């Protein structure tokens, strides 16, 4: 009875809230649960006057990209305030933290969809509020049934000089460049914010400033960057495209700096990057790029962002691509026409399981890429641009070249929660507590070996070298202390305790670490190389002498789909090439949607370079294209 009373009062509150906000949002009278609740409200409200909630303020701690505290205030009938304490990612999670609490209060309901591209943050907020509702004695299920009303908007027809599809790194570089050439630009973006996978990237951008002191000190040159990129991709990349990537990389850095983007001093080697030539932005992850592009748009007219608009088909007239047909947020049709060119920059297909499986069949690189294998990508990265380009006759190249990393979070596939800080000072063990691979090897070799392990899962094992306080942050701005507190990493004073926490046989873990330490300390190794061929044992910067300084740390990791190197074939002008080898007039492509640059294996730090170099060319050439 008490429960019914709550639902009854809740439905009344929702109806009232709808009335008060001019019905901008109203309860979901389309769902059975809400309808039943509303009926009960009508019959019971007259006789019952008890409140929906126990008034007060309640808190819950949840995990988005990082730990978040959600504090909700209730009066007897309504949610009156929601406060968040969070450290979500600027440009991705932060906009959701800014808007979603207001939406929940306005709706007096929890039936709000997660924002595409920021699902972790969205779900954390919804979960935190639900927890507080429960604490206040409210009915979470009834609140989830309260959904915003969707009113289909009118169809739209828009025109600009240049149309860019996808507001990730490549698309935004193209949009800004086309605008710098004096053109009006419309950017079509599926999600509610710019960023794409680029915003989630570690931020490293490989570029050689040929002849500079920094390059000379590292024996680096554009030619060496070329060799490492080409050979690192097993010589499968198109030499002309690789040459362009490395030759124009530093111009790209200078262009970004001219736009106001700040980089940290010095250079570093990113995992899988092979050489100390990565520039690291001051802002975390890829957010600096989007802050820079946004600042440009704040100062210059002519770039219109069409968010929550999904490109569906390219429009072709007399063999020329002239625009794109899209679907708006409410299912309405949005037709966008370009006076000049169209740039395709929709990213890869890491989140399209069907495409992953289909193209993995071609190379059989991976035992499986079905839905059990997560991805580091945002949910929007589903190969749409590749499908659209194929519809107008584009040639697809090297689609089976799909890069996985062995470092995915078991829940989300994200690279967040990674506890390693240097290749030299960590080992990987399987569920039996045994090492199984050279942890300093290629990304693909490590991941393939991980596929062979029980439950396709491993633990990174570290000691406290490099974590003197535990407050040092990883690429995702997470400290190891945060991760341990959130149950995403383990910490123990002895290896035996650590083994118990992660459920591996203690004697195996101890023996594994002892053997590894023997190599680190360099003792008694004559004629006894590491059984997996590992050569990186000591990291002088970290004064690493093996895994022997308590506390010890562990974190579980699984294979995760990271980058799809195949895609639409382009030439050095970023013109899209058809199956006959001819240019498709009016259509340009840049970024992960394209194929044939990185070959079988993309070097760490080359993806951001790709977005800037090819994005700029696509923007420039689409601006210059005349029908
Ligand atoms: P790149 O690194 O190549 O720039 P990103 O992953 O950073 O790729 O960006 C791709 C962008 O394209 C993302 O913001 C994604 O949401 C967007 N996108 C993907 N498919 C579509 C589509 N059909 N319509 C509009 N935008 C799309």
XYZ file of C-alpha atoms and ligand atoms in Angstrom:
654
model
C 0.000 0.000 0.000
C 2.733 2.373 0.964
C 4.397 1.774 -2.372
C 1.214 2.494 -4.304
C 0.786 5.689 -2.432
C 4.244 6.750 -3.483
C 3.600 6.027 -7.132
C 0.305 7.884 -6.936
C 1.832 10.984 -5.462
C 4.760 10.722 -7.835
C 2.554 10.711 -10.900
C 0.728 13.739 -9.555
C 4.023 15.504 -9.028
C 5.039 14.706 -12.574
C 1.766 16.034 -13.971
C 2.127 19.187 -11.897
C 5.724 19.664 -12.974
C 4.636 19.319 -16.608
C 1.943 21.914 -16.119
C 4.297 24.304 -14.377
C 6.943 24.179 -17.076
C 4.458 24.899 -19.830
C 4.603 21.247 -20.873
C 8.050 21.565 -22.369
C 8.431 18.158 -20.914
C 5.700 16.016 -19.600
C 5.301 12.579 -18.102
C 5.399 9.649 -20.428
C 1.721 9.036 -20.858
C 2.733 6.721 -23.688
C 4.199 4.103 -21.385
C 2.077 1.607 -19.596
C 3.751 2.135 -16.253
C 3.202 5.855 -16.308
C -0.369 5.507 -17.542
C -1.179 3.120 -14.741
C 0.492 5.403 -12.271
C -1.464 8.379 -13.575
C -4.727 6.460 -13.275
C -3.881 5.525 -9.734
C -3.028 9.128 -9.096
C -6.418 10.248 -10.227
C -8.249 7.762 -8.053
C -6.051 7.875 -5.012
C -4.913 11.462 -4.843
C -8.241 12.605 -3.541
C -8.038 10.327 -0.538
C -4.302 10.287 0.114
C -2.199 13.280 0.928
C 1.149 11.710 1.843
C 4.286 12.956 0.041
C 6.285 11.140 -2.609
C 9.609 11.643 -0.886
C 10.936 12.019 2.596
C 12.081 15.642 2.308
C 15.786 16.250 2.731
C 19.146 16.134 0.964
C 20.740 12.818 -0.005
C 24.065 11.922 -1.640
C 25.397 9.048 -3.698
C 28.854 8.320 -5.060
C 28.980 6.916 -8.568
C 31.561 6.442 -11.300
C 31.475 8.325 -14.581
C 34.835 8.886 -16.261
C 35.912 9.470 -12.667
C 34.254 9.269 -9.303
C 31.320 11.674 -8.952
C 29.181 12.713 -5.996
C 25.527 13.376 -6.741
C 23.564 15.320 -4.115
C 19.811 15.620 -4.513
C 17.347 17.688 -2.492
C 13.682 16.704 -2.272
C 10.589 18.300 -0.847
C 7.606 16.076 -0.230
C 6.561 15.953 -3.867
C 9.468 16.931 -6.064
C 13.177 16.886 -6.772
C 14.139 20.494 -6.109
C 17.904 20.536 -6.568
C 20.719 18.378 -7.976
C 24.368 19.178 -7.355
C 27.319 17.297 -8.849
C 30.874 17.151 -7.656
C 32.765 15.750 -10.598
C 35.958 15.758 -12.621
C 34.476 14.696 -15.954
C 36.187 15.368 -19.276
C 35.922 18.930 -20.616
C 34.023 19.048 -23.888
C 32.509 15.564 -23.415
C 31.242 14.866 -19.921
C 31.199 18.431 -18.622
C 28.408 19.667 -20.965
C 26.264 16.743 -19.793
C 26.975 17.584 -16.126
C 25.906 21.154 -16.905
C 22.607 20.253 -18.562
C 21.297 16.932 -17.296
C 20.480 17.934 -13.675
C 18.252 20.739 -15.001
C 16.544 18.339 -17.397
C 15.809 15.866 -14.592
C 14.348 18.610 -12.382
C 12.257 19.993 -15.216
C 10.997 16.531 -16.120
C 10.710 15.257 -12.536
C 11.691 11.964 -14.111
C 14.654 9.767 -15.032
C 13.588 8.552 -18.483
C 16.260 10.645 -20.189
C 18.504 9.024 -22.834
C 22.237 8.961 -22.233
C 23.991 11.539 -24.393
C 25.736 9.767 -27.242
C 29.492 10.082 -26.854
C 29.143 10.731 -23.122
C 27.295 7.644 -21.956
C 29.505 6.995 -18.940
C 28.867 10.464 -17.567
C 25.146 10.416 -18.418
C 24.560 7.029 -16.845
C 26.513 7.997 -13.736
C 24.285 11.045 -13.178
C 21.091 9.031 -13.726
C 22.354 6.278 -11.432
C 23.334 8.774 -8.710
C 19.965 10.530 -8.784
C 18.184 7.134 -8.771
C 20.166 6.141 -5.685
C 19.125 9.363 -3.925
C 15.477 8.850 -4.967
C 15.642 5.429 -3.375
C 17.142 6.868 -0.190
C 14.329 9.434 -0.078
C 11.772 6.666 -0.368
C 10.782 7.442 -3.962
C 10.004 4.914 -6.673
C 12.884 4.724 -9.138
C 11.099 2.521 -11.681
C 8.164 4.928 -11.924
C 10.568 7.834 -12.395
C 12.387 5.968 -15.178
C 9.068 5.663 -16.989
C 8.742 9.449 -17.099
C 10.247 10.461 -20.437
C 10.492 13.798 -22.242
C 7.931 14.313 -24.968
C 9.383 14.299 -28.471
C 7.819 16.687 -30.945
C 8.957 16.119 -34.505
C 10.521 19.266 -35.866
C 9.895 20.536 -39.395
C 12.109 19.356 -42.253
C 14.950 21.741 -43.083
C 16.958 22.697 -46.145
C 20.307 24.354 -45.559
C 23.099 25.553 -47.823
C 26.731 26.475 -47.205
C 29.841 26.691 -49.337
C 31.445 23.680 -47.658
C 29.684 20.882 -45.797
C 31.693 18.857 -43.273
C 30.302 15.596 -41.908
C 31.634 14.752 -38.439
C 32.932 17.166 -35.801
C 35.931 15.144 -34.626
C 39.547 16.146 -35.104
C 39.643 15.838 -38.905
C 36.245 17.452 -39.466
C 36.984 20.468 -37.294
C 40.432 20.978 -38.859
C 38.687 20.923 -42.255
C 35.917 23.295 -41.131
C 38.324 25.884 -39.739
C 40.588 25.674 -42.801
C 37.677 26.104 -45.228
C 36.514 29.091 -43.196
C 40.020 30.563 -43.265
C 39.731 30.325 -47.065
C 36.697 32.616 -46.816
C 33.972 29.990 -47.079
C 30.808 29.450 -45.078
C 30.711 25.996 -43.495
C 28.050 23.750 -42.000
C 29.319 20.935 -39.791
C 26.943 18.003 -39.372
C 27.503 16.133 -36.106
C 25.604 13.085 -34.875
C 26.180 13.706 -31.171
C 25.523 16.704 -28.960
C 29.129 17.911 -28.948
C 32.266 18.004 -31.038
C 35.161 15.726 -30.211
C 34.557 12.185 -31.440
C 37.332 9.754 -30.661
C 39.828 12.574 -31.004
C 38.604 14.059 -27.718
C 39.327 10.722 -26.010
C 42.823 10.373 -27.445
C 45.835 10.531 -25.180
C 46.716 13.812 -26.867
C 50.079 12.856 -28.347
C 50.800 14.303 -31.772
C 53.890 13.105 -33.652
C 55.653 15.774 -35.691
C 59.287 16.453 -36.538
C 60.507 20.033 -36.700
C 63.244 19.122 -39.178
C 66.620 20.573 -38.307
C 65.512 21.963 -34.951
C 67.728 21.467 -31.918
C 65.135 19.159 -30.411
C 65.036 16.933 -33.486
C 68.820 16.914 -33.855
C 69.286 16.026 -30.192
C 67.096 12.978 -30.759
C 68.622 12.011 -34.107
C 65.217 12.518 -35.587
C 64.177 13.594 -39.058
C 61.090 13.629 -41.244
C 62.659 10.760 -43.185
C 63.019 8.683 -39.996
C 59.395 9.410 -39.059
C 58.472 8.246 -42.574
C 60.442 5.008 -42.227
C 59.025 4.174 -38.833
C 55.457 4.878 -39.939
C 55.764 2.930 -43.187
C 57.628 -0.017 -41.701
C 55.548 0.038 -38.519
C 52.519 -0.549 -40.770
C 54.265 -3.527 -42.398
C 54.815 -1.454 -45.570
C 51.119 -1.613 -46.373
C 50.490 2.155 -46.212
C 50.360 4.200 -49.429
C 53.880 5.725 -49.587
C 52.566 9.031 -50.978
C 50.058 9.429 -48.162
C 52.632 8.452 -45.530
C 55.057 10.975 -47.028
C 52.410 13.707 -46.817
C 51.564 12.787 -43.216
C 55.124 13.147 -41.960
C 56.138 16.091 -44.166
C 53.210 18.312 -43.211
C 53.004 17.216 -39.566
C 54.971 20.105 -38.097
C 53.146 22.659 -40.289
C 50.036 21.309 -38.599
C 51.498 21.941 -35.137
C 52.398 25.498 -36.135
C 48.904 26.063 -37.527
C 47.401 24.872 -34.229
C 49.752 27.122 -32.267
C 48.753 30.075 -34.479
C 45.148 29.318 -33.562
C 46.184 29.564 -29.912
C 46.644 25.920 -28.960
C 49.252 25.370 -26.262
C 51.675 22.467 -26.095
C 53.815 21.345 -23.192
C 57.531 21.990 -23.606
C 59.646 19.119 -24.895
C 58.820 15.888 -26.650
C 57.955 12.406 -25.433
C 57.526 8.837 -26.681
C 53.937 7.661 -26.668
C 53.289 3.907 -26.219
C 53.699 2.308 -29.634
C 55.067 5.586 -31.008
C 58.611 4.249 -31.460
C 60.459 7.571 -30.994
C 60.565 10.665 -28.847
C 58.698 12.956 -31.243
C 55.254 13.419 -29.708
C 53.995 16.884 -28.810
C 51.674 16.908 -25.829
C 48.951 19.534 -25.519
C 48.611 21.413 -22.243
C 44.918 20.462 -21.977
C 44.135 16.840 -20.996
C 43.439 14.173 -23.633
C 42.239 15.645 -26.934
C 40.248 18.479 -25.373
C 42.808 21.160 -26.279
C 42.028 20.725 -29.978
C 38.334 21.425 -29.455
C 38.901 24.311 -27.102
C 41.055 25.807 -29.851
C 38.508 25.198 -32.630
C 35.718 26.552 -30.433
C 37.744 29.689 -29.686
C 38.227 30.179 -33.438
C 34.472 29.878 -34.007
C 33.772 32.328 -31.189
C 35.918 34.878 -32.980
C 34.929 34.223 -36.589
C 31.566 34.031 -38.294
C 30.714 31.459 -40.876
C 30.857 28.025 -39.223
C 27.467 26.615 -38.223
C 27.414 23.505 -36.043
C 24.410 21.207 -36.584
C 24.534 18.917 -33.564
C 22.382 15.828 -33.023
C 22.025 15.538 -36.769
C 23.003 12.265 -38.431
C 24.210 12.147 -42.011
C 22.462 9.306 -43.850
C 23.241 9.554 -47.569
C 25.429 11.645 -49.827
C 23.541 13.491 -52.544
C 24.947 12.976 -56.016
C 23.943 15.008 -59.063
C 25.402 14.225 -62.486
C 28.297 12.355 -60.942
C 29.166 15.143 -58.495
C 28.604 15.004 -54.720
C 26.582 18.116 -53.902
C 25.382 17.621 -50.348
C 24.098 15.259 -47.735
C 20.766 14.019 -46.536
C 20.512 13.881 -42.753
C 18.143 12.992 -39.967
C 17.542 15.559 -37.232
C 17.207 14.751 -33.557
C 13.447 14.367 -33.754
C 13.470 12.221 -36.877
C 12.963 15.179 -39.222
C 14.744 15.401 -42.557
C 17.628 17.858 -42.892
C 18.984 18.355 -46.411
C 22.292 20.181 -46.632
C 23.662 21.435 -49.949
C 27.243 22.506 -50.644
C 28.102 25.266 -53.131
C 31.628 23.876 -53.130
C 32.817 20.526 -51.707
C 31.693 18.014 -49.093
C 34.149 16.647 -46.511
C 33.585 13.240 -44.993
C 35.144 13.012 -41.512
C 32.966 10.541 -39.617
C 35.777 8.466 -38.103
C 36.174 4.698 -38.220
C 33.953 1.730 -37.409
C 35.271 0.506 -34.045
C 31.739 0.469 -32.602
C 30.075 -1.312 -35.528
C 30.239 -4.998 -34.569
C 28.784 -6.204 -37.864
C 31.427 -4.363 -39.901
C 34.199 -5.471 -37.540
C 33.254 -9.099 -37.977
C 32.749 -8.824 -41.728
C 36.125 -7.227 -42.387
C 38.004 -9.301 -39.831
C 36.968 -12.277 -41.960
C 39.169 -10.818 -44.735
C 42.392 -10.839 -42.753
C 41.440 -13.149 -39.893
C 43.811 -11.082 -37.780
C 41.711 -11.631 -34.656
C 40.024 -14.778 -33.302
C 36.802 -12.771 -33.000
C 35.617 -9.179 -32.995
C 32.049 -9.932 -31.910
C 30.145 -7.948 -29.281
C 32.135 -9.584 -26.477
C 35.098 -7.408 -27.497
C 34.666 -3.819 -26.292
C 36.098 -0.697 -27.870
C 37.874 2.449 -26.766
C 35.705 4.375 -29.256
C 32.677 6.525 -28.567
C 29.359 4.880 -29.439
C 28.953 7.174 -32.464
C 31.860 5.582 -34.321
C 29.904 3.142 -36.447
C 31.395 3.457 -39.935
C 28.553 5.640 -41.273
C 30.848 7.598 -43.573
C 32.340 4.438 -45.034
C 28.855 3.109 -45.801
C 27.750 6.439 -47.322
C 30.893 6.678 -49.452
C 30.495 3.108 -50.652
C 26.940 3.952 -51.783
C 28.340 6.563 -54.176
C 30.966 4.192 -55.544
C 33.977 4.882 -53.309
C 36.741 2.312 -53.136
C 37.435 0.853 -49.700
C 40.959 -0.210 -48.852
C 42.540 -2.455 -46.199
C 39.315 -2.780 -44.247
C 40.622 -5.818 -42.373
C 43.405 -3.811 -40.717
C 41.868 -3.304 -37.308
C 43.979 -2.312 -34.334
C 43.263 -3.655 -30.867
C 44.986 -2.730 -27.633
C 45.477 -5.123 -24.729
C 44.605 -2.378 -22.252
C 40.819 -2.046 -22.193
C 38.751 -1.573 -19.064
C 36.813 -4.865 -18.647
C 33.520 -3.005 -18.161
C 33.727 -0.314 -20.810
C 36.676 -1.089 -23.105
C 37.982 2.400 -22.397
C 41.662 3.057 -21.798
C 40.721 4.826 -18.602
C 41.681 3.017 -15.424
C 45.100 2.150 -16.829
C 47.642 1.954 -14.006
C 50.855 1.571 -16.001
C 53.155 4.542 -16.210
C 56.098 3.096 -18.083
C 56.472 0.088 -20.318
C 59.646 -0.930 -18.492
C 58.200 -1.238 -15.007
C 55.103 -3.374 -15.345
C 54.270 -6.971 -16.176
C 51.117 -8.627 -17.433
C 49.891 -11.815 -15.743
C 46.952 -14.038 -16.621
C 44.388 -15.447 -14.210
C 46.878 -18.145 -13.259
C 49.347 -15.514 -12.097
C 51.746 -16.255 -14.965
C 53.300 -13.977 -17.563
C 52.451 -14.861 -21.153
C 54.004 -12.294 -23.535
C 56.784 -9.786 -24.123
C 55.177 -6.720 -22.565
C 57.452 -4.421 -24.580
C 56.360 -5.819 -27.941
C 53.983 -4.657 -30.648
C 50.395 -3.820 -29.765
C 49.019 -6.558 -32.036
C 51.339 -9.257 -30.674
C 50.458 -8.465 -27.063
C 46.743 -8.444 -27.822
C 46.846 -11.712 -29.775
C 48.609 -13.380 -26.848
C 45.954 -12.008 -24.491
C 43.238 -13.638 -26.601
C 44.812 -17.007 -25.715
C 44.531 -16.475 -21.946
C 41.746 -17.756 -19.663
C 38.693 -15.469 -19.919
C 40.747 -13.258 -22.281
C 41.730 -11.211 -19.253
C 44.990 -10.118 -17.681
C 46.221 -8.051 -14.774
C 48.828 -5.329 -14.978
C 51.098 -5.723 -11.966
C 53.119 -2.784 -10.685
C 54.861 -1.730 -7.542
C 54.999 1.769 -6.080
C 57.978 2.959 -8.167
C 56.571 5.915 -10.032
C 53.730 6.236 -7.515
C 55.463 7.888 -4.579
C 52.221 9.451 -3.342
C 49.497 7.654 -5.287
C 48.168 11.038 -6.408
C 49.976 11.059 -9.767
C 47.485 11.169 -12.649
C 47.282 9.016 -15.771
C 46.186 10.275 -19.221
C 42.605 10.320 -18.033
C 43.361 12.494 -15.050
C 42.818 9.555 -12.690
C 45.066 8.815 -9.737
C 45.834 5.284 -8.652
C 44.305 6.145 -5.270
C 41.020 7.067 -7.028
C 41.072 3.836 -8.981
C 41.664 1.721 -5.885
C 38.887 3.547 -4.024
C 36.516 2.938 -6.932
C 37.367 -0.790 -7.009
C 38.938 -0.447 -10.460
C 42.458 -1.238 -9.215
C 43.848 -3.249 -6.310
C 46.462 -2.328 -3.748
C 48.197 -4.555 -1.199
C 51.234 -4.570 1.055
C 52.395 -7.972 -0.108
C 52.215 -9.863 -3.381
C 50.380 -12.685 -1.577
C 47.626 -10.290 -0.479
C 47.446 -8.796 -3.954
C 47.088 -12.300 -5.417
C 44.255 -13.017 -3.026
C 42.448 -9.801 -3.949
C 42.567 -10.523 -7.666
C 41.985 -14.255 -7.242
C 45.178 -15.671 -8.754
C 47.323 -18.399 -7.133
C 49.711 -16.560 -4.787
C 52.625 -18.954 -5.314
C 52.480 -18.382 -9.082
C 52.370 -14.603 -8.801
C 55.277 -14.572 -6.349
C 57.367 -16.879 -8.548
C 56.531 -14.833 -11.657
C 57.606 -11.593 -10.013
C 60.782 -13.165 -8.616
C 61.798 -14.346 -12.071
C 61.065 -10.922 -13.564
C 63.037 -9.205 -10.804
C 66.004 -11.460 -11.482
C 66.126 -10.010 -15.018
C 65.682 -6.444 -13.774
C 68.543 -6.815 -11.345
C 70.608 -8.308 -14.138
C 71.797 -11.255 -12.070
C 72.592 -14.716 -13.333
C 71.196 -14.177 -16.815
C 74.045 -15.560 -18.882
C 72.416 -17.657 -21.570
C 68.996 -17.305 -20.008
C 67.075 -14.712 -21.953
C 63.535 -13.889 -20.941
C 61.276 -16.728 -22.033
C 58.971 -14.302 -23.928
C 61.795 -12.292 -25.473
C 61.347 -9.252 -23.300
C 64.335 -6.900 -23.348
C 62.964 -3.816 -21.562
C 63.598 -4.387 -17.887
C 64.933 -1.289 -16.316
C 63.694 2.222 -16.501
C 66.422 4.449 -15.156
C 64.076 7.442 -14.993
C 61.913 5.566 -12.519
C 64.892 3.914 -10.786
C 63.079 0.694 -11.460
C 64.761 -2.320 -9.916
C 61.953 -4.782 -10.344
C 58.604 -5.188 -8.643
C 59.678 -5.133 -5.019
C 58.588 -1.884 -3.402
C 55.291 -2.156 -1.532
C 52.515 -1.259 -1.920
C 51.796 -3.409 -4.952
C 49.091 -2.645 -7.495
C 47.008 -4.614 -9.991
C 44.289 -3.775 -12.510
C 42.371 -6.027 -14.896
C 42.544 -5.368 -18.646
C 40.998 -6.935 -21.747
C 41.461 -6.598 -25.534
C 39.680 -3.564 -26.923
C 39.110 -2.355 -30.488
C 40.986 0.910 -30.886
C 41.515 2.077 -34.450
C 40.316 0.942 -37.844
C 43.117 1.601 -40.335
C 41.054 0.657 -43.391
C 38.501 2.948 -45.010
C 37.744 5.153 -47.968
C 40.554 5.434 -50.525
C 41.867 8.972 -51.022
C 44.710 10.588 -52.959
C 47.112 13.211 -51.622
C 44.497 15.905 -52.333
C 42.098 13.966 -50.035
C 39.817 13.430 -53.046
C 37.824 10.221 -52.669
C 38.657 7.572 -55.271
C 36.030 5.277 -56.796
C 36.277 1.558 -57.527
C 37.574 2.341 -61.042
C 40.379 4.492 -59.688
C 38.755 7.838 -60.647
C 38.152 10.845 -58.409
C 34.554 11.295 -57.184
C 34.116 15.039 -57.833
C 33.030 17.121 -54.858
C 33.846 14.512 -52.215
C 36.828 14.784 -49.867
C 37.665 12.615 -46.855
C 40.035 12.872 -43.897
C 40.822 11.120 -40.638
C 39.933 7.619 -39.553
C 37.206 7.297 -42.219
C 40.026 6.984 -44.761
C 42.180 3.916 -45.323
C 45.637 3.055 -46.505
C 47.788 5.496 -44.566
C 48.768 3.536 -41.483
C 48.927 0.071 -43.044
C 48.513 -2.875 -40.715
C 49.538 -1.074 -37.538
C 49.155 2.592 -36.644
C 51.947 4.159 -34.639
C 50.927 5.741 -31.353
C 50.788 9.526 -31.843
C 50.115 9.402 -35.611
C 46.297 9.548 -35.436
C 46.121 13.147 -34.269
C 48.718 14.091 -36.869
C 46.476 12.441 -39.464
C 43.436 14.499 -38.416
C 45.328 17.781 -38.644
C 47.297 17.143 -41.858
C 44.542 15.525 -43.906
C 41.750 17.571 -42.302
C 43.429 20.797 -43.370
C 43.953 19.573 -46.937
C 40.337 18.402 -47.174
C 39.080 21.780 -45.939
C 41.305 23.690 -48.350
C 40.418 21.589 -51.389
C 36.698 21.391 -50.624
C 36.735 25.202 -50.386
C 38.428 25.464 -53.786
C 36.188 22.926 -55.526
C 33.964 24.382 -58.250
C 31.130 22.421 -59.785
P 38.657 11.577 -36.727
O 39.741 11.252 -35.753
O 38.818 10.918 -38.024
O 38.378 13.040 -36.828
P 36.627 11.205 -34.724
O 36.228 9.920 -34.160
O 37.431 12.129 -33.880
O 37.332 10.917 -36.110
O 35.341 12.029 -35.168
C 34.315 11.523 -35.964
C 33.052 12.338 -35.691
O 32.045 12.017 -36.645
C 32.449 12.047 -34.328
O 32.222 13.255 -33.647
C 31.134 11.326 -34.656
O 30.138 11.555 -33.705
C 30.785 11.917 -36.001
N 29.884 11.079 -36.827
C 29.946 9.749 -37.037
N 28.970 9.342 -37.858
C 28.259 10.456 -38.200
C 27.114 10.708 -39.028
N 26.497 9.723 -39.670
N 26.674 11.969 -39.116
C 27.286 12.996 -38.461
N 28.357 12.813 -37.666
C 28.848 11.568 -37.537
